[in-house]
PDB file of C-alpha atoms in Angstrom:
ATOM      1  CA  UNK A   1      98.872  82.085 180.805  1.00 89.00           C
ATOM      2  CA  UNK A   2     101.227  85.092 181.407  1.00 91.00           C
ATOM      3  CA  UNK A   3     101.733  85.440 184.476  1.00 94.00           C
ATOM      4  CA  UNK A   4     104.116  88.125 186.974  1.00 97.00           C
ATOM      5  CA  UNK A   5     103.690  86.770 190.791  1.00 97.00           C
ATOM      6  CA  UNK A   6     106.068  88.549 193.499  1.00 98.00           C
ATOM      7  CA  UNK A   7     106.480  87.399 196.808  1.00 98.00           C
ATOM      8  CA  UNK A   8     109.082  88.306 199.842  1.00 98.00           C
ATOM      9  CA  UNK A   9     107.449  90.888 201.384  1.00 98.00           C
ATOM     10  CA  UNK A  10     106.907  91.548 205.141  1.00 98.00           C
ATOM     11  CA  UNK A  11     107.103  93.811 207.845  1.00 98.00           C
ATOM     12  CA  UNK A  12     110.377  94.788 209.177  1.00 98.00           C
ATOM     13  CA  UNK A  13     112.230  97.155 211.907  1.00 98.00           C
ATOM     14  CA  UNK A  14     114.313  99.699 210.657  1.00 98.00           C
ATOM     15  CA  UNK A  15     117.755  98.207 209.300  1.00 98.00           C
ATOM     16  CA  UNK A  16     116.365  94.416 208.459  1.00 98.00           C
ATOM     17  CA  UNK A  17     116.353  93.191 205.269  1.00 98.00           C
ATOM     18  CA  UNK A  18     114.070  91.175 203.028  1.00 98.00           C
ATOM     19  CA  UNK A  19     114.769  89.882 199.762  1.00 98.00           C
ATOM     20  CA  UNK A  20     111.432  89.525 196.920  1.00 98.00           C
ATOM     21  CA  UNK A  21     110.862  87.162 194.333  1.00 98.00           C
ATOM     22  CA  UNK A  22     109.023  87.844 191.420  1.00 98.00           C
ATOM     23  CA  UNK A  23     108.516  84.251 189.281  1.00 98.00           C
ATOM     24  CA  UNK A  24     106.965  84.331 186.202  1.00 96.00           C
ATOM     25  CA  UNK A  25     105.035  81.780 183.966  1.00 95.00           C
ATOM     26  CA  UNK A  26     104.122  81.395 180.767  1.00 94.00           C
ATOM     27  CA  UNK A  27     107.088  83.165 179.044  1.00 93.00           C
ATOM     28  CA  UNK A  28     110.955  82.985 179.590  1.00 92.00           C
ATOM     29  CA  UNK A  29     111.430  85.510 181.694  1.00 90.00           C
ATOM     30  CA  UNK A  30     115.579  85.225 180.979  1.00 89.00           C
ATOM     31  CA  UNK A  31     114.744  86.900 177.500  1.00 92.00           C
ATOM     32  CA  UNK A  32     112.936  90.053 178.701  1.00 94.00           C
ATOM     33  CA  UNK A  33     114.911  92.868 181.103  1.00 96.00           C
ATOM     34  CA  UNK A  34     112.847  93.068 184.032  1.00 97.00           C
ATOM     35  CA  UNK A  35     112.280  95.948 186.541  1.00 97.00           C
ATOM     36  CA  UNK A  36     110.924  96.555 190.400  1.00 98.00           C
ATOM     37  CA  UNK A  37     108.954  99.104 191.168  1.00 98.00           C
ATOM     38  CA  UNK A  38     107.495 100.442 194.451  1.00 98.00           C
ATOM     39  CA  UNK A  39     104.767 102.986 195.020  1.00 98.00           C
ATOM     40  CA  UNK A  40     103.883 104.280 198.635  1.00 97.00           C
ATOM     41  CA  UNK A  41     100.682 105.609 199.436  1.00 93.00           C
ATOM     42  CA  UNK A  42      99.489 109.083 198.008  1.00 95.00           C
ATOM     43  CA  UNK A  43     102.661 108.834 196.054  1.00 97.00           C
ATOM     44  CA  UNK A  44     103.313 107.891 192.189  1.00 97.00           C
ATOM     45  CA  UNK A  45     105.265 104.613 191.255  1.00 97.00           C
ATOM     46  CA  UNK A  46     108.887 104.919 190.840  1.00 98.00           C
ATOM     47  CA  UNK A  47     111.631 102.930 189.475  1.00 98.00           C
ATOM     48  CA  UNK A  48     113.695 101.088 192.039  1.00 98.00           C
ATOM     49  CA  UNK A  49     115.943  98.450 190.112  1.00 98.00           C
ATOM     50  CA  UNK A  50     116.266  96.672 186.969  1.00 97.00           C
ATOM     51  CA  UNK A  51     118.197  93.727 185.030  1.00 96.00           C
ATOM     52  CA  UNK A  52     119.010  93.425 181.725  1.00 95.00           C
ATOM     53  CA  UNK A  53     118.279  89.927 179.448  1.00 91.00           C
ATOM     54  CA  UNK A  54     121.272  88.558 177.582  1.00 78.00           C
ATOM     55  CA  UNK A  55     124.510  87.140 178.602  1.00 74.00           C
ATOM     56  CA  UNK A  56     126.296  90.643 179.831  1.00 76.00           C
ATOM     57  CA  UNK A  57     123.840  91.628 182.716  1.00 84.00           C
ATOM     58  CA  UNK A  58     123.371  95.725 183.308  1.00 92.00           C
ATOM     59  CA  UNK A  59     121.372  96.649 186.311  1.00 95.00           C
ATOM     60  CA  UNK A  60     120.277  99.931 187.391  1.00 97.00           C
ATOM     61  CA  UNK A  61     119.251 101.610 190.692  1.00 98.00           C
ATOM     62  CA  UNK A  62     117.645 104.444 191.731  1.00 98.00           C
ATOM     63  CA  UNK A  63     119.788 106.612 193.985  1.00 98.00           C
ATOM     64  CA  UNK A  64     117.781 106.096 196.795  1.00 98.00           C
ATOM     65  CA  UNK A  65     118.638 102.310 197.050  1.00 98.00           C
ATOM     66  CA  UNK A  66     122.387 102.620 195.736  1.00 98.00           C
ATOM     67  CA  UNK A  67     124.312 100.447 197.940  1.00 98.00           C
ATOM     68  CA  UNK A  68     121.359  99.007 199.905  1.00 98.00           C
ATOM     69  CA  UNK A  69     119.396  97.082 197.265  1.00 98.00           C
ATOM     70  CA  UNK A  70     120.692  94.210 194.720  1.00 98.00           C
ATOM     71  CA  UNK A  71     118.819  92.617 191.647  1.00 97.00           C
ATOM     72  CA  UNK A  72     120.176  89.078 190.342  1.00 96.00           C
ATOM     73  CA  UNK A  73     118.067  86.894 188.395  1.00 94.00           C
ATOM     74  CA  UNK A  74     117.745  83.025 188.022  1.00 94.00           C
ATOM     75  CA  UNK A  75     116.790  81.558 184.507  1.00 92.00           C
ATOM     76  CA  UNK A  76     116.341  78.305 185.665  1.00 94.00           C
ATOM     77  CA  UNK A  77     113.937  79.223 188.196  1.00 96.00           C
ATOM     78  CA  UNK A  78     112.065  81.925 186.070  1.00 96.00           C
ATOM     79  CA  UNK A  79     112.557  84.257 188.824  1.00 97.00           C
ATOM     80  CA  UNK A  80     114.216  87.289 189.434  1.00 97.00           C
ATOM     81  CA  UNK A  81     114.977  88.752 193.145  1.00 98.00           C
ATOM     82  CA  UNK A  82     115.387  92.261 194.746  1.00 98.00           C
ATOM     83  CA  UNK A  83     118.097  91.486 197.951  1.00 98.00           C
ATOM     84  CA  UNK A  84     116.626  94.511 200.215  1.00 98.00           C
ATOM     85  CA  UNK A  85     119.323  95.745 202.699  1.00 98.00           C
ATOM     86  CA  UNK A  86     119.373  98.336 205.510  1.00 98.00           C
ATOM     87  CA  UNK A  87     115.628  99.032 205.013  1.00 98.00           C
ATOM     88  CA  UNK A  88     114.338 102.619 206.647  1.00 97.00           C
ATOM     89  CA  UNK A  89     110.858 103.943 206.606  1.00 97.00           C
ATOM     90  CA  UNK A  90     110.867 105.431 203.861  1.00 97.00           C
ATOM     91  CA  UNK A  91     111.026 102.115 201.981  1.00 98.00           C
ATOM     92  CA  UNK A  92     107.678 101.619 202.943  1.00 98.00           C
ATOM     93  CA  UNK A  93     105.276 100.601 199.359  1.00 98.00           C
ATOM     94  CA  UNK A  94     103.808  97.802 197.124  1.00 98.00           C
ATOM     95  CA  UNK A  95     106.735  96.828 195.476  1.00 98.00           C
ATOM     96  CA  UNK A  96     106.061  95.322 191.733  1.00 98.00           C
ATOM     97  CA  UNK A  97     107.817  93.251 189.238  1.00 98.00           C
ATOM     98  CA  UNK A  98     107.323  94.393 185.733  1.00 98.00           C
ATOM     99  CA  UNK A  99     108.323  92.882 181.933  1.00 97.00           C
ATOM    100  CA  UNK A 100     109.796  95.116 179.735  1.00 94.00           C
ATOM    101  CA  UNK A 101     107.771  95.258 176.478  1.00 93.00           C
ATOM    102  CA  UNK A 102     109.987  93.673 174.045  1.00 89.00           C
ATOM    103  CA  UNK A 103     113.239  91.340 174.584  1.00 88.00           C
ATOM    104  CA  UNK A 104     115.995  93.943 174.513  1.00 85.00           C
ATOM    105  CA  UNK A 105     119.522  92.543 175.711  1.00 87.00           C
ATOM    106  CA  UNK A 106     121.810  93.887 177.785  1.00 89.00           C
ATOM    107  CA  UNK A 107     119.649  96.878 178.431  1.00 90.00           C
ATOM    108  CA  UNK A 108     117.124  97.795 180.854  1.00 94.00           C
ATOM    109  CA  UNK A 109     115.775 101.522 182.538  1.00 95.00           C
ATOM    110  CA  UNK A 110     114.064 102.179 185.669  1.00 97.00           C
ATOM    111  CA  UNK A 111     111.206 104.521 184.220  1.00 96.00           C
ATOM    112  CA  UNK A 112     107.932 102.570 183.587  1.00 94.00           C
ATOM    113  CA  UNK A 113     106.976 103.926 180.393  1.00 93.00           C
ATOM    114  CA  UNK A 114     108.307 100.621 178.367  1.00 95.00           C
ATOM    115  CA  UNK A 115     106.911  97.986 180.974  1.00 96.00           C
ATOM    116  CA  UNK A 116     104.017  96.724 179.833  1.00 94.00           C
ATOM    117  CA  UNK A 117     103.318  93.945 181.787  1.00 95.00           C
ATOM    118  CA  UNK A 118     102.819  93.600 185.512  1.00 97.00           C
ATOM    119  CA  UNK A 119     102.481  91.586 188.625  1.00 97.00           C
ATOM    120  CA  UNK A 120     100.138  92.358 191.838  1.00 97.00           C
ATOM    121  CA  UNK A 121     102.384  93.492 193.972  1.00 98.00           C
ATOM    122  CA  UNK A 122     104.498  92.391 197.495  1.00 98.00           C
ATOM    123  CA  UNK A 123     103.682  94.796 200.428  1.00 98.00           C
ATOM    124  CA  UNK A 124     106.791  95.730 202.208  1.00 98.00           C
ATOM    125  CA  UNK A 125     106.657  97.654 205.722  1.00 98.00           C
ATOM    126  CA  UNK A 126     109.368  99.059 207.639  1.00 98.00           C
ATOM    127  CA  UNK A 127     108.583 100.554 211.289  1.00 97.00           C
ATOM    128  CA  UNK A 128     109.664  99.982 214.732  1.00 95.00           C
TER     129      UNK A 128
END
């Protein structure tokens, strides 16, 4: 069974940090690029970070986590993690892990379009 599971998330003051898990099952999840997504209430889901499959790793970010967020994956584990830094309130969403449609290496984009497959979702919360 395919499955997409992230975990990590938590409530935090402004400035902590948490890092999420997604671990999948079911397929390799070293061969597909993988993305993380967030989407905060009354708002549409954007693109926060990806990593590419294959051996020469390209990750992207959106602007608004530049510097503050980091993506790294481990094939052993089947996982991939987002390392969440200097969190502020406007961080505030679901975050989601999703699989990029077809194994493409050393590649990966932030818009959702070619992610086809998708986990439940981590609720992250930053307030003081």
């Amino acid at each position: 069974q395919l499955q997409l599971v992230e975990s990590g998330g938590g409530s935090v003051q402004p400035g902590g940090s948490l890092r999420l898990s997604c671990t999948a099952s079911g397929f390799s999840l070293g061969s597909y690029s993988i993305g993380w997504f967030r989407q905060a209430p009354g708002k549409e889901r954007e693109g926060v970070s990806c990593i590419s499959s294959g051996g020469g790793i390209v990750a992207n970010y959106a602007d608004s986590v530049k510097g503050r967020f980091a993506i790294s994956r481990d094939n052993a584990k089947n996982t991939v993690y987002l390392q969440m830094n200097g969190l502020n309130p406007e961080d505030t969403a679901v975050y989601y892990c999703a699989r990029h449609w077809r194994p493409v290496p050393d590649f990966c984009t932030i818009t959702k379009g070619p992610y086809n497959f998708w986990g439940q979702g981590t609720q992250v919360t930053v307030s003081s």
